[in-house]
Short mmCIF file of C-alpha atoms and ligand atoms in Angstrom, two decimals:
data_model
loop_
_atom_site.label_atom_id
_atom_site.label_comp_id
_atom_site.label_asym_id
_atom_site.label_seq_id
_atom_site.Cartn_x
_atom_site.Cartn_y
_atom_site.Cartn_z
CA UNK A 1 -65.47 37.92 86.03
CA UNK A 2 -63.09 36.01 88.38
CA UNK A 3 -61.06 33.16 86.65
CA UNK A 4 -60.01 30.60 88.98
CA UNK A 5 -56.92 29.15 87.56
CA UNK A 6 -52.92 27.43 88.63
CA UNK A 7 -50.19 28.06 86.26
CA UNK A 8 -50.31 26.31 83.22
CA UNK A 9 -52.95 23.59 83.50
CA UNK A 10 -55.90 23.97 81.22
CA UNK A 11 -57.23 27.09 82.89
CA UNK A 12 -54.41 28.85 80.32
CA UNK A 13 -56.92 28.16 77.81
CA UNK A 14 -59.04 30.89 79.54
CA UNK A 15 -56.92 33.41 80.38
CA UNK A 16 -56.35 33.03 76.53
CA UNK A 17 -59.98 33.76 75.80
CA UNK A 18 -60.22 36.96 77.76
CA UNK A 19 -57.11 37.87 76.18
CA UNK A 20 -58.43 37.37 72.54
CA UNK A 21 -61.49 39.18 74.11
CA UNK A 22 -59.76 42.22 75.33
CA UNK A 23 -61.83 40.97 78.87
CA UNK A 24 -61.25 42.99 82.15
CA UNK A 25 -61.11 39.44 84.95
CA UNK A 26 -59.62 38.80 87.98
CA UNK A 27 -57.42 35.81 87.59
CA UNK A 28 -57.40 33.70 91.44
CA UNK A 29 -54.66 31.57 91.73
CA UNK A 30 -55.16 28.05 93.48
CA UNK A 31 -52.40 25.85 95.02
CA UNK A 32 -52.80 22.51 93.01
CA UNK A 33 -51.51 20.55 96.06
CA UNK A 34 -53.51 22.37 99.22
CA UNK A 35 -56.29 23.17 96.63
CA UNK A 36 -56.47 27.07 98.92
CA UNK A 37 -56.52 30.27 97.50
CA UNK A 38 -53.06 31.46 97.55
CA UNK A 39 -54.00 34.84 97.97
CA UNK A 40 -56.10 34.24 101.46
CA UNK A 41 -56.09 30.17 102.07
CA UNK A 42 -59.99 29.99 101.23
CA UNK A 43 -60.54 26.36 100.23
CA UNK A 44 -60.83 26.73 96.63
CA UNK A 45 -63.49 23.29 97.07
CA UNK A 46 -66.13 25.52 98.22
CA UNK A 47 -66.23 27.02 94.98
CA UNK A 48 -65.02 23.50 92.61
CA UNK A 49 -66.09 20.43 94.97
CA UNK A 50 -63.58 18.38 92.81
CA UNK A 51 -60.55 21.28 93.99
CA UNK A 52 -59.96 21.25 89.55
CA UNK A 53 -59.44 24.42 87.86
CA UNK A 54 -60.82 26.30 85.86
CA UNK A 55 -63.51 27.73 87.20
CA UNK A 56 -65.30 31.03 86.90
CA UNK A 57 -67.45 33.04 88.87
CA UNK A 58 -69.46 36.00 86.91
CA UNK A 59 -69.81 39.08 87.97
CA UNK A 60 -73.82 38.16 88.96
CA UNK A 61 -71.80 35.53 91.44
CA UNK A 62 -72.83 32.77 89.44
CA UNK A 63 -69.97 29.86 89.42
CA UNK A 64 -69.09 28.00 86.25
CA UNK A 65 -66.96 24.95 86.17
CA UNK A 66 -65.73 22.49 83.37
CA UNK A 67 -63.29 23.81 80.43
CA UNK A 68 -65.89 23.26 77.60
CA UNK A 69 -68.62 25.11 79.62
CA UNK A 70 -66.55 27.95 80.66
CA UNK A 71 -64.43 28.69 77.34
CA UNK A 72 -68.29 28.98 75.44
CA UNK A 73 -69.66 31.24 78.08
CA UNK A 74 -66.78 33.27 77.47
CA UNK A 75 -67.25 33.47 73.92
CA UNK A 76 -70.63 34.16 74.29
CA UNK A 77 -70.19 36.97 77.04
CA UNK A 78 -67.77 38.78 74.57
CA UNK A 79 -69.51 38.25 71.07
CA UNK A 80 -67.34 40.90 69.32
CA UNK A 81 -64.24 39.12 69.45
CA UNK A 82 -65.78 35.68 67.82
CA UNK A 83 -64.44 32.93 69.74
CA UNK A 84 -67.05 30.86 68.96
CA UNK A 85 -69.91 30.40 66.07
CA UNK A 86 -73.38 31.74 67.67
CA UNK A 87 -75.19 29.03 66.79
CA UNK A 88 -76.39 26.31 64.39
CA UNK A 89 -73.71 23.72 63.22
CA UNK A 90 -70.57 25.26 62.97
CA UNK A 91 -71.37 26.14 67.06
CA UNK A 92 -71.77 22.11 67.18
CA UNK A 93 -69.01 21.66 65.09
CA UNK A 94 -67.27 23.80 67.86
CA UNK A 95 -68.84 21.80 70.71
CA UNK A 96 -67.31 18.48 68.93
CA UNK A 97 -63.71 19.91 69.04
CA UNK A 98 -64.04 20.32 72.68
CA UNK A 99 -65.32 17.58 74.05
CA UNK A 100 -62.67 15.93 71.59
CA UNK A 101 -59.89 17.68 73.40
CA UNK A 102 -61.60 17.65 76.74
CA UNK A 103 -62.23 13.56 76.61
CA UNK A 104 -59.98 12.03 74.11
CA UNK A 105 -56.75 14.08 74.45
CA UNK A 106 -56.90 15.86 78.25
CA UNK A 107 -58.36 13.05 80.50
CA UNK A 108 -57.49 9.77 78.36
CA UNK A 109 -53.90 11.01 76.78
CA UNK A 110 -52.25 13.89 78.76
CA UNK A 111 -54.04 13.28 82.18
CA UNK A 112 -52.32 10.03 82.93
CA UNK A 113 -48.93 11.49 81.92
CA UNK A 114 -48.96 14.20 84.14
CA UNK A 115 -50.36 12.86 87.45
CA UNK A 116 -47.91 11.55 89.40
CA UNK A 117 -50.08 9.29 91.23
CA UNK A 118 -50.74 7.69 87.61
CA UNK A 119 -49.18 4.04 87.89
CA UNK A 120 -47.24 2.29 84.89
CA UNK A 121 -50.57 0.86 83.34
CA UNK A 122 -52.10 4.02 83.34
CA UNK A 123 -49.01 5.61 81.32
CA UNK A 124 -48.80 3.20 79.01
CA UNK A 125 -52.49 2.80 78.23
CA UNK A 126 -52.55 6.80 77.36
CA UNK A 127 -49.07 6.66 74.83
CA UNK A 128 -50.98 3.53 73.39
CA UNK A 129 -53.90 6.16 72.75
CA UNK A 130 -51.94 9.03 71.84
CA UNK A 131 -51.29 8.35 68.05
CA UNK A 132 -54.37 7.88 66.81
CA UNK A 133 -55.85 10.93 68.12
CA UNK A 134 -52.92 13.34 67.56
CA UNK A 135 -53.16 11.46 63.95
CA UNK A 136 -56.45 12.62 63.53
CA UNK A 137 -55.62 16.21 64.40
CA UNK A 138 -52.53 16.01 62.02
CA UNK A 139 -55.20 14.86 58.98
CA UNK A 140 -57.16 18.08 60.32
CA UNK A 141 -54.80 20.78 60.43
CA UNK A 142 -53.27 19.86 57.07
CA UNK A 143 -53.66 22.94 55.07
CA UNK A 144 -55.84 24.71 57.48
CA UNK A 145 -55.40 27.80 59.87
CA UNK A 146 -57.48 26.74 62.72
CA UNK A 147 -59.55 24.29 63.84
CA UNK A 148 -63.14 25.77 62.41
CA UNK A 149 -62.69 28.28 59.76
CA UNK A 150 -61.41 31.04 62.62
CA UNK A 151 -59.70 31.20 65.86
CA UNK A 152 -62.10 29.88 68.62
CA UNK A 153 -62.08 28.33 72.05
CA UNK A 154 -61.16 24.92 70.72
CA UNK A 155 -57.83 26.76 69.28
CA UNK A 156 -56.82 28.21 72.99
CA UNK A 157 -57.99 24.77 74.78
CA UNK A 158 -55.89 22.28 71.83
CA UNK A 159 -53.17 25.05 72.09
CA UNK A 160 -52.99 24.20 76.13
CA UNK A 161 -53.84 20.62 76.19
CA UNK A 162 -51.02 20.06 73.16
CA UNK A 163 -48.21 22.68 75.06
CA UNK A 164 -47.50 19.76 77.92
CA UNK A 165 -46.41 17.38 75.88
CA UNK A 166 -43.09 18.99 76.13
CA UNK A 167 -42.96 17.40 79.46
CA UNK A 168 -44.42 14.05 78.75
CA UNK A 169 -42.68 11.18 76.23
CA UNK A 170 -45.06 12.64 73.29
CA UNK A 171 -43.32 13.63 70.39
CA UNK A 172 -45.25 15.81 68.36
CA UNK A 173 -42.25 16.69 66.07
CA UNK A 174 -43.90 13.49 64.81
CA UNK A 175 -47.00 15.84 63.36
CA UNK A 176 -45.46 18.56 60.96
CA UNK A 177 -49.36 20.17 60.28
CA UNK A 178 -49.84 20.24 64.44
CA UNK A 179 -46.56 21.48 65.46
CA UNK A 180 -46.69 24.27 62.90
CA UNK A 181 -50.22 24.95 63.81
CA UNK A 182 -48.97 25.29 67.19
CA UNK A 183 -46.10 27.52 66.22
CA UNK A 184 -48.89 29.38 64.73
CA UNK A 185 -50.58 30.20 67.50
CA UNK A 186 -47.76 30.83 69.80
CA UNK A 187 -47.50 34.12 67.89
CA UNK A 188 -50.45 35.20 68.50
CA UNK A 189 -50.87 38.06 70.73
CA UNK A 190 -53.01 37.08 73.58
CA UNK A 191 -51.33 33.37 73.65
CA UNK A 192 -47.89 35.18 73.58
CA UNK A 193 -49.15 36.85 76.36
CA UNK A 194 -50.87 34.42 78.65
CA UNK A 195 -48.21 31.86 78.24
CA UNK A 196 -45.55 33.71 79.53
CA UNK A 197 -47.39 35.32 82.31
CA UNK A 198 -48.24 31.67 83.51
CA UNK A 199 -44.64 29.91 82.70
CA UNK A 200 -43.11 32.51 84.90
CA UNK A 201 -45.29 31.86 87.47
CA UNK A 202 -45.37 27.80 86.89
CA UNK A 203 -41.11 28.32 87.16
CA UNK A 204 -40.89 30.14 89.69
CA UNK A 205 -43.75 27.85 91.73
CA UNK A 206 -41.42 24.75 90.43
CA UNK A 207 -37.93 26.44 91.65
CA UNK A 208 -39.81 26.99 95.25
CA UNK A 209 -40.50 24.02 95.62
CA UNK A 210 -37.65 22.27 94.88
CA UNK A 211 -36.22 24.61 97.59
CA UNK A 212 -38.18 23.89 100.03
N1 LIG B 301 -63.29 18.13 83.41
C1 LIG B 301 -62.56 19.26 83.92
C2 LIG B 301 -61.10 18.86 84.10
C3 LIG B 301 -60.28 19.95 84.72
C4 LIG B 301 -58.90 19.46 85.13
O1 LIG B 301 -58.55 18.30 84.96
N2 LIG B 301 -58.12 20.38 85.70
C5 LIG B 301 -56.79 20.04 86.16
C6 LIG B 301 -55.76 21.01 85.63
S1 LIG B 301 -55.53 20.86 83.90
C7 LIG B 301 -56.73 20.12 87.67
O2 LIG B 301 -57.30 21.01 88.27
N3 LIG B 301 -56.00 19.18 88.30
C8 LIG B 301 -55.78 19.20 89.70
C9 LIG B 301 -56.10 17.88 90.34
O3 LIG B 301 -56.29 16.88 89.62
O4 LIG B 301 -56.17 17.85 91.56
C10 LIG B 301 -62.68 20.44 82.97
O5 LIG B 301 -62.79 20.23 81.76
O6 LIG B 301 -62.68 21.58 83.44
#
């Protein structure tokens, strides 16, 4: 399996997946701003017409785009390591927690904080959104683990989506049960891992360019 991925943007949540899975992948990195392989300029849009990571392509050459799509095929691919209920509701109850993150926390909260084509309105409108939905998460995670009853997809994706608020006004010191779920989860192996693989590489991407 090839990941398609840039440093730190929700293609981490991935790379955390086939961590947790013990997966052999190829991770191919794309240039957020040219939206070309790094590796060999290909335009990455011939594979994602929107130029967004993640994507995937198995190893039956079969592409795979969109977070929630990708992070349950990988569950699925790799049963043994349980990233995801097989089926009935606690699988829904799954699917729920990432469209949650995907719609209500990536594109309405953190998305307009971190583009920097996102004008004043659009800021504003997504901190006005923020505390009710980190709220919700901070009712959630009282007195519980993970998100479902185990570490999933959902915990990898919330564990991304929730890591840039560092660089955005958010303060989730604000949410004692989500920050220590998040301090949680930063000791996990396989997050340990693919977070500081990708920060070095987001740094060192960063200290280029303000180089250049
Ligand atoms: N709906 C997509 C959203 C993916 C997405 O927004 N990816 C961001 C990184 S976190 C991206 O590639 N941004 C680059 C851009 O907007 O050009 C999904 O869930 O996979």
């Amino acid at each position: 399996m090839q990941l398609y991925y840039s440093p730190m943007a929700c293609s981490l949540a991935t790379r955390i997946s086939l961590y947790e899975a013990g997966a052999d992948a190829e991770f191919v990195r794309i240039d957020g701003r040219t939206k070309q392989v790094r590796d060999d300029g290909r335009d990455y849009r011939t594979v994602n017409p929107l130029g967004l990571v993640p994507a995937i392509a198995t190893d039956e050459g079969l592409v795979l785009t969109e977070n929630a799509a990708i992070l349950q095929h990988v569950a699925d691919r790799f049963p043994s390591a349980n990233l995801a209920p097989p089926s009935g509701f606690e699988r829904s109850r799954l699917q729920q927690w990432l469209c949650f993150i995907g719609t209500e926390l990536h594109k309405v909260v953190f998305a307009p904080l971190l583009d920097a084509k996102a004008n004043e309105g659009a800021r504003a409108y997504a901190l006005e959104k923020a505390p009710e939905r980190l709220s919700l998460l901070e009712v959630h995670l009282g007195g519980r683990e993970f998100l479902l009853d185990h570490f999933t997809v959902a915990d990898a994706y919330l564990f991304t989506v929730l890591g840039w608020a560092v660089v955005t006004p958010i303060d989730l010191s604000k949410y004692p049960a989500v920050s220590a779920y998040l301090g949680r989860l930063r000791e996990r192996p396989s997050v340990r891992r693919a977070a500081s693989e990708e920060r070095d590489l987001y740094l060192a991407e960063q200290a280029q360019r303000k180089s250049a």
